[in-house]
């Protein structure tokens, strides 16, 4: 979590933003992982959620209170359609925690609106989506970070070492499923 915000904060300060300013964040998708990210970012003193975007208004009713508690009582604005938030020039960065089929389009639209992005995994569903996303990121100059924390887990690193050492023979097919308790 902090790695994503640190990267966004570093990019923002590289753009000559005063160091004592807070990042104005928006979040798109506030169930499960989105709620976890929202609470963690809101608890930091260097950012504040100014927008809460979710297709389910119940998520705002139940989750925005927790965000406000971490932000000195300041509740974020609500948008059922996140495109409303894209018009707000004060938003510096967006946390995307939607279902995966929205990651590419939401990231592209956020970049085109001048917002940096922290997006949950998977980045895209296809290679073509990844290429398009990269092209837009390069074109707009926005910072985009994908939450791929599991790549640094000890178990994943050990599995990679086993494969690279050839201890399981020639690899023909891989199916990976991640479930965390």
mmCIF file of C-alpha atoms in Angstrom:
data_model
loop_
_atom_site.group_PDB
_atom_site.id
_atom_site.type_symbol
_atom_site.label_atom_id
_atom_site.label_comp_id
_atom_site.label_asym_id
_atom_site.label_seq_id
_atom_site.Cartn_x
_atom_site.Cartn_y
_atom_site.Cartn_z
ATOM 1 C CA UNK A 1 0.000 0.000 0.000
ATOM 2 C CA UNK A 2 2.607 2.534 1.007
ATOM 3 C CA UNK A 3 4.731 1.762 -2.046
ATOM 4 C CA UNK A 4 1.951 2.950 -4.330
ATOM 5 C CA UNK A 5 1.435 6.152 -2.426
ATOM 6 C CA UNK A 6 5.152 6.790 -2.125
ATOM 7 C CA UNK A 7 5.542 6.519 -5.879
ATOM 8 C CA UNK A 8 2.631 8.901 -6.423
ATOM 9 C CA UNK A 9 3.975 11.294 -3.795
ATOM 10 C CA UNK A 10 7.442 11.226 -5.387
ATOM 11 C CA UNK A 11 5.963 11.925 -8.814
ATOM 12 C CA UNK A 12 3.887 14.769 -7.432
ATOM 13 C CA UNK A 13 6.823 16.442 -5.707
ATOM 14 C CA UNK A 14 8.833 16.055 -8.921
ATOM 15 C CA UNK A 15 6.131 18.223 -10.497
ATOM 16 C CA UNK A 16 6.994 21.067 -8.080
ATOM 17 C CA UNK A 17 4.091 20.584 -5.675
ATOM 18 C CA UNK A 18 4.850 21.896 -2.163
ATOM 19 C CA UNK A 19 5.980 19.069 0.109
ATOM 20 C CA UNK A 20 3.454 19.926 2.839
ATOM 21 C CA UNK A 21 0.452 19.513 0.515
ATOM 22 C CA UNK A 22 -1.667 16.408 0.745
ATOM 23 C CA UNK A 23 -2.442 14.242 -2.230
ATOM 24 C CA UNK A 24 -6.112 14.567 -3.109
ATOM 25 C CA UNK A 25 -7.221 11.024 -3.850
ATOM 26 C CA UNK A 26 -10.280 9.427 -5.369
ATOM 27 C CA UNK A 27 -11.150 5.762 -5.169
ATOM 28 C CA UNK A 28 -13.108 3.759 -7.705
ATOM 29 C CA UNK A 29 -14.537 0.536 -6.286
ATOM 30 C CA UNK A 30 -14.941 0.240 -2.527
ATOM 31 C CA UNK A 31 -15.743 -3.358 -1.671
ATOM 32 C CA UNK A 32 -13.151 -5.805 -0.323
ATOM 33 C CA UNK A 33 -9.713 -4.677 -1.465
ATOM 34 C CA UNK A 34 -10.992 -1.178 -2.261
ATOM 35 C CA UNK A 35 -12.168 -0.682 1.299
ATOM 36 C CA UNK A 36 -8.855 -1.971 2.663
ATOM 37 C CA UNK A 37 -6.907 0.425 0.449
ATOM 38 C CA UNK A 38 -9.215 3.352 1.226
ATOM 39 C CA UNK A 39 -8.857 2.894 4.977
ATOM 40 C CA UNK A 40 -5.072 2.514 4.754
ATOM 41 C CA UNK A 41 -4.547 5.564 2.545
ATOM 42 C CA UNK A 42 -7.008 7.672 4.575
ATOM 43 C CA UNK A 43 -5.069 6.850 7.756
ATOM 44 C CA UNK A 44 -1.957 8.484 6.298
ATOM 45 C CA UNK A 45 -1.272 12.133 6.990
ATOM 46 C CA UNK A 46 -0.027 12.896 3.465
ATOM 47 C CA UNK A 47 -3.238 12.219 1.553
ATOM 48 C CA UNK A 48 -6.976 12.706 1.715
ATOM 49 C CA UNK A 49 -9.839 11.062 -0.132
ATOM 50 C CA UNK A 50 -11.916 13.736 -1.796
ATOM 51 C CA UNK A 51 -13.994 11.360 -3.969
ATOM 52 C CA UNK A 52 -15.583 7.980 -3.407
ATOM 53 C CA UNK A 53 -16.819 6.300 -6.601
ATOM 54 C CA UNK A 54 -18.810 3.083 -6.545
ATOM 55 C CA UNK A 55 -21.836 1.885 -8.500
ATOM 56 C CA UNK A 56 -23.447 0.769 -5.225
ATOM 57 C CA UNK A 57 -24.554 3.779 -3.115
ATOM 58 C CA UNK A 58 -24.689 1.459 -0.083
ATOM 59 C CA UNK A 59 -20.895 1.263 -0.213
ATOM 60 C CA UNK A 60 -20.715 5.020 0.277
ATOM 61 C CA UNK A 61 -23.281 4.922 3.076
ATOM 62 C CA UNK A 62 -21.337 2.279 4.986
ATOM 63 C CA UNK A 63 -17.696 2.924 4.070
ATOM 64 C CA UNK A 64 -17.349 6.704 3.754
ATOM 65 C CA UNK A 65 -17.875 7.095 7.505
ATOM 66 C CA UNK A 66 -14.684 5.111 8.182
ATOM 67 C CA UNK A 67 -12.768 7.207 5.685
ATOM 68 C CA UNK A 68 -14.078 10.420 7.279
ATOM 69 C CA UNK A 69 -13.000 9.212 10.736
ATOM 70 C CA UNK A 70 -9.437 8.895 9.428
ATOM 71 C CA UNK A 71 -9.604 12.344 7.810
ATOM 72 C CA UNK A 72 -10.701 14.513 10.701
ATOM 73 C CA UNK A 73 -14.384 14.114 9.853
ATOM 74 C CA UNK A 74 -14.075 15.192 6.204
ATOM 75 C CA UNK A 75 -16.213 12.929 4.037
ATOM 76 C CA UNK A 76 -15.358 12.442 0.381
ATOM 77 C CA UNK A 77 -17.859 13.384 -2.336
ATOM 78 C CA UNK A 78 -19.796 10.510 -3.876
ATOM 79 C CA UNK A 79 -20.198 9.568 -7.530
ATOM 80 C CA UNK A 80 -21.986 6.496 -8.822
ATOM 81 C CA UNK A 81 -20.338 7.096 -12.214
ATOM 82 C CA UNK A 82 -16.617 7.799 -11.742
ATOM 83 C CA UNK A 83 -16.521 9.997 -14.850
ATOM 84 C CA UNK A 84 -18.012 12.759 -12.680
ATOM 85 C CA UNK A 85 -14.861 12.704 -10.532
ATOM 86 C CA UNK A 86 -12.611 12.931 -13.601
ATOM 87 C CA UNK A 87 -13.774 16.515 -14.123
ATOM 88 C CA UNK A 88 -12.400 17.624 -10.733
ATOM 89 C CA UNK A 89 -8.991 19.204 -11.406
ATOM 90 C CA UNK A 90 -8.150 19.046 -7.688
ATOM 91 C CA UNK A 91 -7.878 15.226 -7.761
ATOM 92 C CA UNK A 92 -4.189 14.276 -7.978
ATOM 93 C CA UNK A 93 -4.423 10.508 -8.062
ATOM 94 C CA UNK A 94 -6.969 7.717 -8.260
ATOM 95 C CA UNK A 95 -6.978 4.331 -6.561
ATOM 96 C CA UNK A 96 -8.695 1.762 -8.789
ATOM 97 C CA UNK A 97 -10.062 -1.317 -7.021
ATOM 98 C CA UNK A 98 -12.862 -2.275 -9.385
ATOM 99 C CA UNK A 99 -13.411 -5.732 -10.843
ATOM 100 C CA UNK A 100 -10.572 -6.455 -13.326
ATOM 101 C CA UNK A 101 -12.593 -5.827 -16.486
ATOM 102 C CA UNK A 102 -12.689 -2.104 -15.571
ATOM 103 C CA UNK A 103 -8.955 -1.641 -14.832
ATOM 104 C CA UNK A 104 -7.836 -0.730 -18.340
ATOM 105 C CA UNK A 105 -10.560 1.748 -19.218
ATOM 106 C CA UNK A 106 -10.560 3.412 -15.793
ATOM 107 C CA UNK A 107 -6.764 3.807 -15.888
ATOM 108 C CA UNK A 108 -6.843 5.246 -19.412
ATOM 109 C CA UNK A 109 -9.596 7.726 -18.587
ATOM 110 C CA UNK A 110 -7.849 8.778 -15.368
ATOM 111 C CA UNK A 111 -4.562 9.374 -17.209
ATOM 112 C CA UNK A 112 -6.336 11.328 -19.935
ATOM 113 C CA UNK A 113 -7.933 13.465 -17.210
ATOM 114 C CA UNK A 114 -4.478 14.253 -15.771
ATOM 115 C CA UNK A 115 -4.600 11.956 -12.757
ATOM 116 C CA UNK A 116 -1.910 9.555 -11.564
ATOM 117 C CA UNK A 117 -3.131 6.021 -10.861
ATOM 118 C CA UNK A 118 -2.626 3.191 -8.404
ATOM 119 C CA UNK A 119 -4.483 0.190 -9.840
ATOM 120 C CA UNK A 120 -5.002 -3.205 -8.313
ATOM 121 C CA UNK A 121 -3.961 -6.355 -10.107
ATOM 122 C CA UNK A 122 -4.459 -7.647 -12.670
ATOM 123 C CA UNK A 123 -3.454 -4.660 -14.734
ATOM 124 C CA UNK A 124 -5.377 -5.870 -17.771
ATOM 125 C CA UNK A 125 -7.125 -8.922 -19.132
ATOM 126 C CA UNK A 126 -5.252 -8.992 -22.458
ATOM 127 C CA UNK A 127 -1.864 -8.084 -23.892
ATOM 128 C CA UNK A 128 -3.499 -5.576 -26.268
ATOM 129 C CA UNK A 129 -5.121 -3.787 -23.310
ATOM 130 C CA UNK A 130 -1.699 -3.584 -21.651
ATOM 131 C CA UNK A 131 -0.147 -2.081 -24.759
ATOM 132 C CA UNK A 132 -2.932 0.486 -25.056
ATOM 133 C CA UNK A 133 -2.640 1.366 -21.373
ATOM 134 C CA UNK A 134 1.149 1.794 -21.683
ATOM 135 C CA UNK A 135 0.754 3.966 -24.773
ATOM 136 C CA UNK A 136 -1.703 6.293 -23.009
ATOM 137 C CA UNK A 137 0.511 6.436 -19.919
ATOM 138 C CA UNK A 138 3.533 7.428 -22.035
ATOM 139 C CA UNK A 139 1.512 9.944 -24.033
ATOM 140 C CA UNK A 140 0.005 11.669 -20.976
ATOM 141 C CA UNK A 141 3.066 11.439 -18.720
ATOM 142 C CA UNK A 142 0.953 10.254 -15.788
ATOM 143 C CA UNK A 143 2.385 7.941 -13.150
ATOM 144 C CA UNK A 144 0.712 4.515 -13.050
ATOM 145 C CA UNK A 145 1.532 1.800 -10.537
ATOM 146 C CA UNK A 146 -0.034 -1.640 -10.463
ATOM 147 C CA UNK A 147 -0.427 -3.419 -7.128
ATOM 148 C CA UNK A 148 1.576 -6.574 -7.721
ATOM 149 C CA UNK A 149 2.711 -7.149 -4.168
ATOM 150 C CA UNK A 150 2.500 -10.944 -4.352
ATOM 151 C CA UNK A 151 5.482 -11.006 -6.723
ATOM 152 C CA UNK A 152 7.737 -10.271 -3.750
ATOM 153 C CA UNK A 153 6.279 -12.894 -1.408
ATOM 154 C CA UNK A 154 8.814 -15.464 -0.252
ATOM 155 C CA UNK A 155 6.680 -18.351 -1.557
ATOM 156 C CA UNK A 156 6.516 -16.799 -5.039
ATOM 157 C CA UNK A 157 10.254 -16.109 -5.090
ATOM 158 C CA UNK A 158 10.934 -19.705 -4.025
ATOM 159 C CA UNK A 159 8.654 -21.051 -6.751
ATOM 160 C CA UNK A 160 10.427 -18.925 -9.368
ATOM 161 C CA UNK A 161 13.809 -20.235 -8.197
ATOM 162 C CA UNK A 162 12.582 -23.852 -8.485
ATOM 163 C CA UNK A 163 11.348 -23.229 -12.032
ATOM 164 C CA UNK A 164 14.485 -21.383 -13.168
ATOM 165 C CA UNK A 165 16.754 -24.056 -11.690
ATOM 166 C CA UNK A 166 14.946 -26.646 -13.820
ATOM 167 C CA UNK A 167 14.093 -28.773 -10.781
ATOM 168 C CA UNK A 168 10.637 -29.607 -12.168
ATOM 169 C CA UNK A 169 11.662 -30.184 -15.767
ATOM 170 C CA UNK A 170 10.436 -28.342 -18.828
ATOM 171 C CA UNK A 171 7.472 -26.129 -18.047
ATOM 172 C CA UNK A 172 4.663 -26.430 -20.618
ATOM 173 C CA UNK A 173 1.627 -24.928 -18.882
ATOM 174 C CA UNK A 174 1.047 -22.813 -15.798
ATOM 175 C CA UNK A 175 -2.144 -22.085 -13.920
ATOM 176 C CA UNK A 176 -1.830 -19.777 -10.940
ATOM 177 C CA UNK A 177 -4.441 -19.089 -8.315
ATOM 178 C CA UNK A 178 -3.896 -16.839 -5.354
ATOM 179 C CA UNK A 179 -6.041 -17.056 -2.299
ATOM 180 C CA UNK A 180 -5.072 -15.368 0.908
ATOM 181 C CA UNK A 181 -6.716 -16.211 4.222
#
